[in-house]
mmCIF file of C-alpha atoms in Angstrom:
data_model
loop_
_atom_site.group_PDB
_atom_site.id
_atom_site.type_symbol
_atom_site.label_atom_id
_atom_site.label_comp_id
_atom_site.label_asym_id
_atom_site.label_seq_id
_atom_site.Cartn_x
_atom_site.Cartn_y
_atom_site.Cartn_z
ATOM 1 C CA MET A 126 14.355 52.075 20.448
ATOM 2 C CA PRO A 127 13.469 49.275 18.029
ATOM 3 C CA ILE A 128 13.509 45.661 19.089
ATOM 4 C CA ALA A 129 15.934 43.581 17.076
ATOM 5 C CA PRO A 130 15.113 40.217 15.532
ATOM 6 C CA GLU A 131 18.137 38.551 17.123
ATOM 7 C CA SER A 132 16.814 36.494 20.026
ATOM 8 C CA HIS A 133 18.236 34.546 22.945
ATOM 9 C CA GLY A 134 16.148 32.093 24.934
ATOM 10 C CA GLY A 135 13.378 32.085 22.332
ATOM 11 C CA SER A 136 11.717 35.505 22.245
ATOM 12 C CA ALA A 137 12.155 36.165 25.983
ATOM 13 C CA VAL A 138 15.398 38.101 25.518
ATOM 14 C CA LEU A 139 16.190 40.142 22.420
ATOM 15 C CA VAL A 140 19.507 41.666 21.384
ATOM 16 C CA GLU A 141 20.344 44.547 19.090
ATOM 17 C CA ARG A 142 23.867 45.692 18.206
ATOM 18 C CA ARG A 143 24.099 49.358 17.353
ATOM 19 C CA ASN A 144 27.249 51.487 16.976
ATOM 20 C CA GLY A 145 29.237 49.643 19.612
ATOM 21 C CA VAL A 146 26.316 49.276 22.027
ATOM 22 C CA GLY A 147 24.705 45.918 22.745
ATOM 23 C CA ILE A 148 21.037 46.494 23.624
ATOM 24 C CA VAL A 149 19.460 43.645 25.595
ATOM 25 C CA THR A 150 15.668 43.676 25.940
ATOM 26 C CA LEU A 151 13.768 41.579 28.466
ATOM 27 C CA ASN A 152 10.748 40.644 26.388
ATOM 28 C CA ARG A 153 7.940 39.117 28.447
ATOM 29 C CA PRO A 154 5.760 42.217 28.779
ATOM 30 C CA ASP A 155 2.546 40.260 29.352
ATOM 31 C CA ALA A 156 4.174 38.761 32.467
ATOM 32 C CA LEU A 157 5.816 42.051 33.515
ATOM 33 C CA ASN A 158 9.073 40.490 32.305
ATOM 34 C CA ALA A 159 9.049 37.964 35.159
ATOM 35 C CA ILE A 160 12.145 35.792 35.247
ATOM 36 C CA ASP A 161 11.494 32.270 34.013
ATOM 37 C CA MET A 162 13.903 29.714 32.600
ATOM 38 C CA ALA A 163 13.810 31.335 29.148
ATOM 39 C CA VAL A 164 14.796 34.722 30.592
ATOM 40 C CA ARG A 165 17.570 33.225 32.698
ATOM 41 C CA ARG A 166 19.039 31.316 29.782
ATOM 42 C CA GLY A 167 18.509 34.146 27.328
ATOM 43 C CA LEU A 168 20.117 36.827 29.486
ATOM 44 C CA THR A 169 23.067 34.561 30.237
ATOM 45 C CA ARG A 170 23.669 33.850 26.547
ATOM 46 C CA ALA A 171 23.157 37.461 25.522
ATOM 47 C CA CYS A 172 25.696 38.791 28.018
ATOM 48 C CA ARG A 173 28.258 36.136 27.147
ATOM 49 C CA ASP A 174 27.841 36.778 23.421
ATOM 50 C CA LEU A 175 28.177 40.543 23.841
ATOM 51 C CA GLU A 176 31.198 40.129 26.093
ATOM 52 C CA ALA A 177 32.883 38.064 23.365
ATOM 53 C CA ASP A 178 32.007 40.521 20.578
ATOM 54 C CA PRO A 179 34.983 42.876 20.013
ATOM 55 C CA ASP A 180 32.731 45.417 18.309
ATOM 56 C CA ILE A 181 30.595 45.894 21.433
ATOM 57 C CA ARG A 182 31.870 48.423 23.953
ATOM 58 C CA THR A 183 28.850 49.043 26.178
ATOM 59 C CA VAL A 184 25.836 46.934 27.177
ATOM 60 C CA LEU A 185 22.395 48.430 27.806
ATOM 61 C CA ILE A 186 19.732 46.294 29.502
ATOM 62 C CA ARG A 187 16.146 47.461 29.121
ATOM 63 C CA ALA A 188 12.676 45.911 29.098
ATOM 64 C CA ALA A 189 9.688 45.763 26.787
ATOM 65 C CA GLY A 190 6.192 46.819 27.791
ATOM 66 C CA ALA A 191 4.771 49.853 29.530
ATOM 67 C CA ARG A 192 4.332 48.514 33.050
ATOM 68 C CA GLY A 193 7.736 47.509 34.252
ATOM 69 C CA PHE A 194 11.379 46.524 33.912
ATOM 70 C CA CYS A 195 11.027 43.187 35.727
ATOM 71 C CA VAL A 196 8.983 41.996 38.704
ATOM 72 C CA GLY A 197 11.422 39.255 39.638
ATOM 73 C CA ALA A 198 11.031 35.498 39.595
ATOM 74 C CA ASP A 199 8.027 33.914 37.982
ATOM 75 C CA ILE A 200 6.064 32.762 41.039
ATOM 76 C CA LYS A 201 4.620 29.838 39.060
ATOM 77 C CA GLU A 202 8.058 28.225 39.127
ATOM 78 C CA PHE A 203 8.284 28.492 42.911
ATOM 79 C CA ARG A 204 4.921 26.804 43.305
ATOM 80 C CA GLN A 205 6.464 23.738 41.722
ATOM 81 C CA VAL A 206 9.181 23.529 44.410
ATOM 82 C CA GLU A 207 7.874 20.864 46.764
ATOM 83 C CA SER A 208 11.019 19.123 47.974
ATOM 84 C CA ALA A 209 14.554 19.869 49.129
ATOM 85 C CA VAL A 210 15.889 18.329 45.926
ATOM 86 C CA ALA A 211 13.734 20.615 43.790
ATOM 87 C CA ALA A 212 14.726 23.606 45.920
ATOM 88 C CA ARG A 213 18.405 22.915 45.309
ATOM 89 C CA ARG A 214 17.755 22.891 41.567
ATOM 90 C CA VAL A 215 16.143 26.334 41.676
ATOM 91 C CA ALA A 216 18.194 28.153 44.308
ATOM 92 C CA PRO A 217 21.670 28.098 42.708
ATOM 93 C CA ASP A 218 20.462 29.204 39.269
ATOM 94 C CA ILE A 219 21.814 32.749 39.211
ATOM 95 C CA ALA A 220 24.029 32.334 36.160
ATOM 96 C CA TYR A 221 22.044 35.108 34.471
ATOM 97 C CA ILE A 222 23.050 37.563 37.225
ATOM 98 C CA ASP A 223 26.632 36.304 37.181
ATOM 99 C CA ALA A 224 26.755 36.882 33.414
ATOM 100 C CA VAL A 225 25.706 40.515 33.865
ATOM 101 C CA ALA A 226 28.171 41.066 36.708
ATOM 102 C CA ALA A 227 30.991 39.368 34.761
ATOM 103 C CA LEU A 228 30.815 41.837 31.881
ATOM 104 C CA THR A 229 34.107 43.702 31.556
ATOM 105 C CA LYS A 230 32.285 46.222 29.388
ATOM 106 C CA PRO A 231 30.275 48.949 31.147
ATOM 107 C CA ALA A 232 26.683 47.797 31.713
ATOM 108 C CA ILE A 233 23.736 50.182 32.053
ATOM 109 C CA ALA A 234 20.221 49.332 33.230
ATOM 110 C CA ALA A 235 17.351 51.473 31.897
ATOM 111 C CA VAL A 236 14.600 50.994 34.468
ATOM 112 C CA HIS A 237 10.934 51.890 34.150
ATOM 113 C CA GLY A 238 7.917 50.826 36.162
ATOM 114 C CA PHE A 239 8.243 47.866 38.500
ATOM 115 C CA CYS A 240 11.810 46.764 39.267
ATOM 116 C CA LEU A 241 11.390 44.203 42.018
ATOM 117 C CA GLY A 242 13.167 41.177 43.441
ATOM 118 C CA GLY A 243 15.286 39.473 40.818
ATOM 119 C CA GLY A 244 14.580 42.337 38.430
ATOM 120 C CA PHE A 245 16.158 44.752 40.901
ATOM 121 C CA GLU A 246 19.054 42.323 41.277
ATOM 122 C CA ILE A 247 19.621 42.417 37.506
ATOM 123 C CA ALA A 248 19.802 46.209 37.720
ATOM 124 C CA LEU A 249 22.116 46.040 40.742
ATOM 125 C CA ALA A 250 24.497 43.793 38.780
ATOM 126 C CA CYS A 251 24.881 46.581 36.223
ATOM 127 C CA ASP A 252 27.377 49.413 36.687
ATOM 128 C CA ILE A 253 25.001 52.325 36.125
ATOM 129 C CA ARG A 254 21.248 52.608 36.531
ATOM 130 C CA VAL A 255 19.042 55.173 34.803
ATOM 131 C CA ALA A 256 15.367 55.377 35.766
ATOM 132 C CA SER A 257 12.163 56.971 34.562
ATOM 133 C CA PRO A 258 9.922 58.838 37.044
ATOM 134 C CA ASP A 259 7.518 55.889 37.262
ATOM 135 C CA ALA A 260 10.195 53.422 38.410
ATOM 136 C CA VAL A 261 9.434 51.478 41.600
ATOM 137 C CA PHE A 262 12.184 49.474 43.296
ATOM 138 C CA GLY A 263 12.127 46.856 46.014
ATOM 139 C CA LEU A 264 13.388 43.553 47.378
ATOM 140 C CA PRO A 265 10.143 42.099 48.763
ATOM 141 C CA GLU A 266 11.320 38.514 49.255
ATOM 142 C CA VAL A 267 10.796 38.679 53.032
ATOM 143 C CA ASN A 268 7.060 38.936 52.331
ATOM 144 C CA LEU A 269 7.268 35.496 50.710
ATOM 145 C CA GLY A 270 9.276 33.936 53.519
ATOM 146 C CA LEU A 271 12.490 34.244 51.498
ATOM 147 C CA ILE A 272 15.539 36.472 51.182
ATOM 148 C CA PRO A 273 16.979 38.005 48.007
ATOM 149 C CA GLY A 274 18.763 35.124 46.328
ATOM 150 C CA ALA A 275 20.601 36.646 43.369
ATOM 151 C CA GLY A 276 23.025 39.035 45.014
ATOM 152 C CA GLY A 277 20.646 41.566 46.543
ATOM 153 C CA THR A 278 21.827 41.065 50.134
ATOM 154 C CA GLN A 279 25.390 41.763 48.992
ATOM 155 C CA ARG A 280 25.131 44.393 46.266
ATOM 156 C CA LEU A 281 22.536 46.720 47.790
ATOM 157 C CA PRO A 282 24.449 47.238 51.096
ATOM 158 C CA ARG A 283 27.635 47.908 49.159
ATOM 159 C CA LEU A 284 25.774 50.528 47.153
ATOM 160 C CA ILE A 285 23.780 52.390 49.822
ATOM 161 C CA GLY A 286 25.128 51.148 53.172
ATOM 162 C CA SER A 287 24.027 48.282 55.387
ATOM 163 C CA GLY A 288 21.582 50.243 57.555
ATOM 164 C CA ARG A 289 19.463 51.549 54.710
ATOM 165 C CA ALA A 290 19.698 48.248 52.834
ATOM 166 C CA LEU A 291 18.562 46.273 55.891
ATOM 167 C CA ASP A 292 15.643 48.656 56.391
ATOM 168 C CA LEU A 293 14.467 48.006 52.836
ATOM 169 C CA MET A 294 15.051 44.259 52.856
ATOM 170 C CA LEU A 295 13.604 43.563 56.312
ATOM 171 C CA THR A 296 10.423 45.512 55.595
ATOM 172 C CA GLY A 297 10.143 44.552 51.934
ATOM 173 C CA GLU A 298 9.089 48.148 51.264
ATOM 174 C CA ARG A 299 9.084 49.618 47.789
ATOM 175 C CA PHE A 300 10.554 53.007 46.932
ATOM 176 C CA GLY A 301 10.218 55.305 43.959
ATOM 177 C CA ALA A 302 12.561 56.902 41.470
ATOM 178 C CA GLU A 303 13.224 60.087 43.452
ATOM 179 C CA GLU A 304 14.175 58.081 46.535
ATOM 180 C CA ALA A 305 16.337 55.802 44.382
ATOM 181 C CA LEU A 306 18.192 58.862 43.122
ATOM 182 C CA ARG A 307 18.603 60.203 46.666
ATOM 183 C CA LEU A 308 19.930 56.861 47.917
ATOM 184 C CA GLY A 309 22.316 56.484 44.983
ATOM 185 C CA VAL A 310 20.590 53.404 43.600
ATOM 186 C CA VAL A 311 20.245 55.265 40.307
ATOM 187 C CA SER A 312 22.639 57.941 39.102
ATOM 188 C CA ARG A 313 20.366 59.550 36.519
ATOM 189 C CA LEU A 314 16.643 60.217 36.360
ATOM 190 C CA ALA A 315 15.030 60.692 32.951
ATOM 191 C CA PRO A 316 12.407 63.460 32.759
ATOM 192 C CA SER A 317 9.769 61.038 31.453
ATOM 193 C CA ARG A 318 9.165 57.408 30.545
ATOM 194 C CA GLU A 319 9.350 58.372 26.881
ATOM 195 C CA ALA A 320 12.769 59.968 27.398
ATOM 196 C CA LEU A 321 14.270 57.022 29.292
ATOM 197 C CA ASP A 322 15.460 54.945 26.348
ATOM 198 C CA GLU A 323 16.885 57.982 24.586
ATOM 199 C CA GLN A 324 18.773 59.153 27.671
ATOM 200 C CA ALA A 325 20.090 55.692 28.511
ATOM 201 C CA LEU A 326 21.209 55.083 24.934
ATOM 202 C CA ALA A 327 22.902 58.496 24.804
ATOM 203 C CA LEU A 328 24.836 57.545 27.938
ATOM 204 C CA ALA A 329 25.778 54.181 26.431
ATOM 205 C CA ASP A 330 26.900 55.900 23.228
ATOM 206 C CA ALA A 331 29.002 58.400 25.178
ATOM 207 C CA ILE A 332 30.792 55.637 27.060
ATOM 208 C CA ALA A 333 31.222 53.557 23.893
ATOM 209 C CA ALA A 334 33.054 56.502 22.321
ATOM 210 C CA LYS A 335 35.768 56.333 24.987
ATOM 211 C CA SER A 336 38.756 54.020 24.933
ATOM 212 C CA PRO A 337 37.341 50.541 25.612
ATOM 213 C CA THR A 338 40.529 49.524 27.381
ATOM 214 C CA ALA A 339 40.431 52.553 29.663
ATOM 215 C CA ALA A 340 36.738 51.952 30.362
ATOM 216 C CA ALA A 341 37.411 48.326 31.262
ATOM 217 C CA TYR A 342 40.260 49.362 33.560
ATOM 218 C CA VAL A 343 38.095 51.970 35.303
ATOM 219 C CA LYS A 344 35.555 49.235 35.964
ATOM 220 C CA GLU A 345 38.234 46.794 37.127
ATOM 221 C CA ALA A 346 39.775 49.340 39.498
ATOM 222 C CA VAL A 347 36.444 50.226 41.094
ATOM 223 C CA LYS A 348 34.975 46.713 41.285
ATOM 224 C CA ASN A 349 38.092 44.856 42.391
ATOM 225 C CA GLY A 350 39.330 47.723 44.528
ATOM 226 C CA ALA A 351 36.156 47.639 46.616
ATOM 227 C CA ASP A 352 37.282 44.326 48.134
ATOM 228 C CA LEU A 353 40.807 45.586 48.916
ATOM 229 C CA ASP A 354 42.190 47.817 51.636
ATOM 230 C CA LEU A 355 42.999 51.368 50.539
ATOM 231 C CA ALA A 356 46.717 50.782 49.976
ATOM 232 C CA ALA A 357 46.099 47.685 47.861
ATOM 233 C CA GLY A 358 43.373 49.468 45.919
ATOM 234 C CA ILE A 359 45.677 52.372 45.122
ATOM 235 C CA ALA A 360 48.378 49.906 44.068
ATOM 236 C CA LEU A 361 45.888 48.291 41.683
ATOM 237 C CA GLU A 362 44.981 51.701 40.296
ATOM 238 C CA LYS A 363 48.660 52.530 39.749
ATOM 239 C CA THR A 364 49.247 49.256 37.918
ATOM 240 C CA LEU A 365 46.304 49.796 35.584
ATOM 241 C CA PHE A 366 47.264 53.436 34.992
ATOM 242 C CA THR A 367 50.798 52.387 34.057
ATOM 243 C CA LEU A 368 49.536 49.745 31.639
ATOM 244 C CA LEU A 369 47.505 52.372 29.801
ATOM 245 C CA LEU A 370 50.433 54.746 29.282
ATOM 246 C CA THR A 371 51.813 52.818 26.320
ATOM 247 C CA THR A 372 48.534 51.978 24.572
ATOM 248 C CA GLU A 373 47.664 53.242 21.113
ATOM 249 C CA ASP A 374 44.486 54.755 22.528
ATOM 250 C CA ARG A 375 46.457 56.923 24.962
ATOM 251 C CA MET A 376 48.678 58.121 22.114
ATOM 252 C CA GLU A 377 45.626 58.748 19.922
ATOM 253 C CA ALA A 378 44.079 60.872 22.673
ATOM 254 C CA ALA A 379 47.228 62.971 22.912
ATOM 255 C CA ALA A 380 47.385 63.403 19.132
ATOM 256 C CA ALA A 381 43.714 64.345 18.942
ATOM 257 C CA PHE A 382 44.220 66.980 21.641
ATOM 258 C CA ARG A 383 47.120 68.523 19.731
ATOM 259 C CA GLU A 384 45.190 68.448 16.460
ATOM 260 C CA LYS A 385 41.969 69.759 18.054
ATOM 261 C CA ARG A 386 39.826 66.835 16.913
ATOM 262 C CA ARG A 387 37.899 64.017 18.489
ATOM 263 C CA PRO A 388 39.943 60.905 19.200
ATOM 264 C CA VAL A 389 39.132 57.650 17.466
ATOM 265 C CA PHE A 390 39.755 54.832 19.907
ATOM 266 C CA THR A 391 40.400 51.255 18.831
ATOM 267 C CA GLY A 392 40.949 49.475 22.132
ATOM 268 C CA ARG A 393 44.610 48.892 21.414
#
């Protein structure tokens, strides 16, 4: 997958737009894509730009370099935190995670190698995670006298259950790709590192070919419904289903079925 010249946050985050898919590349391979200010700003801008682009239907977040997706925060920045005032400046800065989570378009993380701390939290903010066999996950903040600070304590328990999440966060233990698949942290496991980008992009392409409105409503129903009781969640689902009945995309799907062809969705 080629790296595009379009950059956000200097060269720390790169963006390519291809056939309805926005490909975001974390690009600090020499630092194992550690999260510094340039990455935070770049990822925030990239996600907001792709969200606003009507031609983009799916977002794929990947990372440059052979060794890892992202090892989390750049420790050099934490060494500079020597006062409560400085700590307050660093601690709330999770706009980059919020920007990923705020995407109404399906977001996929393609994870290889180390995916730790804030890097894991970036992946958790995505809707779907695909991993290569060499992927290693973990939230090791407890080993540094900290806790996950970019959504990890909230998203991981919702994904795999509080007991298993607490086990991982309280021990700071790492786990591999097979265990991630078993736990449900990832939904697909590529056969090799070389096949990861191809498989993740194929998934992004497949989703981008669907009705973007229907895809957004699926995401809204699942994400918002998770915070509702069952009756309210089903009511939300019914409302969204009803809204889709009169869309041009729904009519196009019906026509394509009758005519035995692939539908061409426009998002209307």
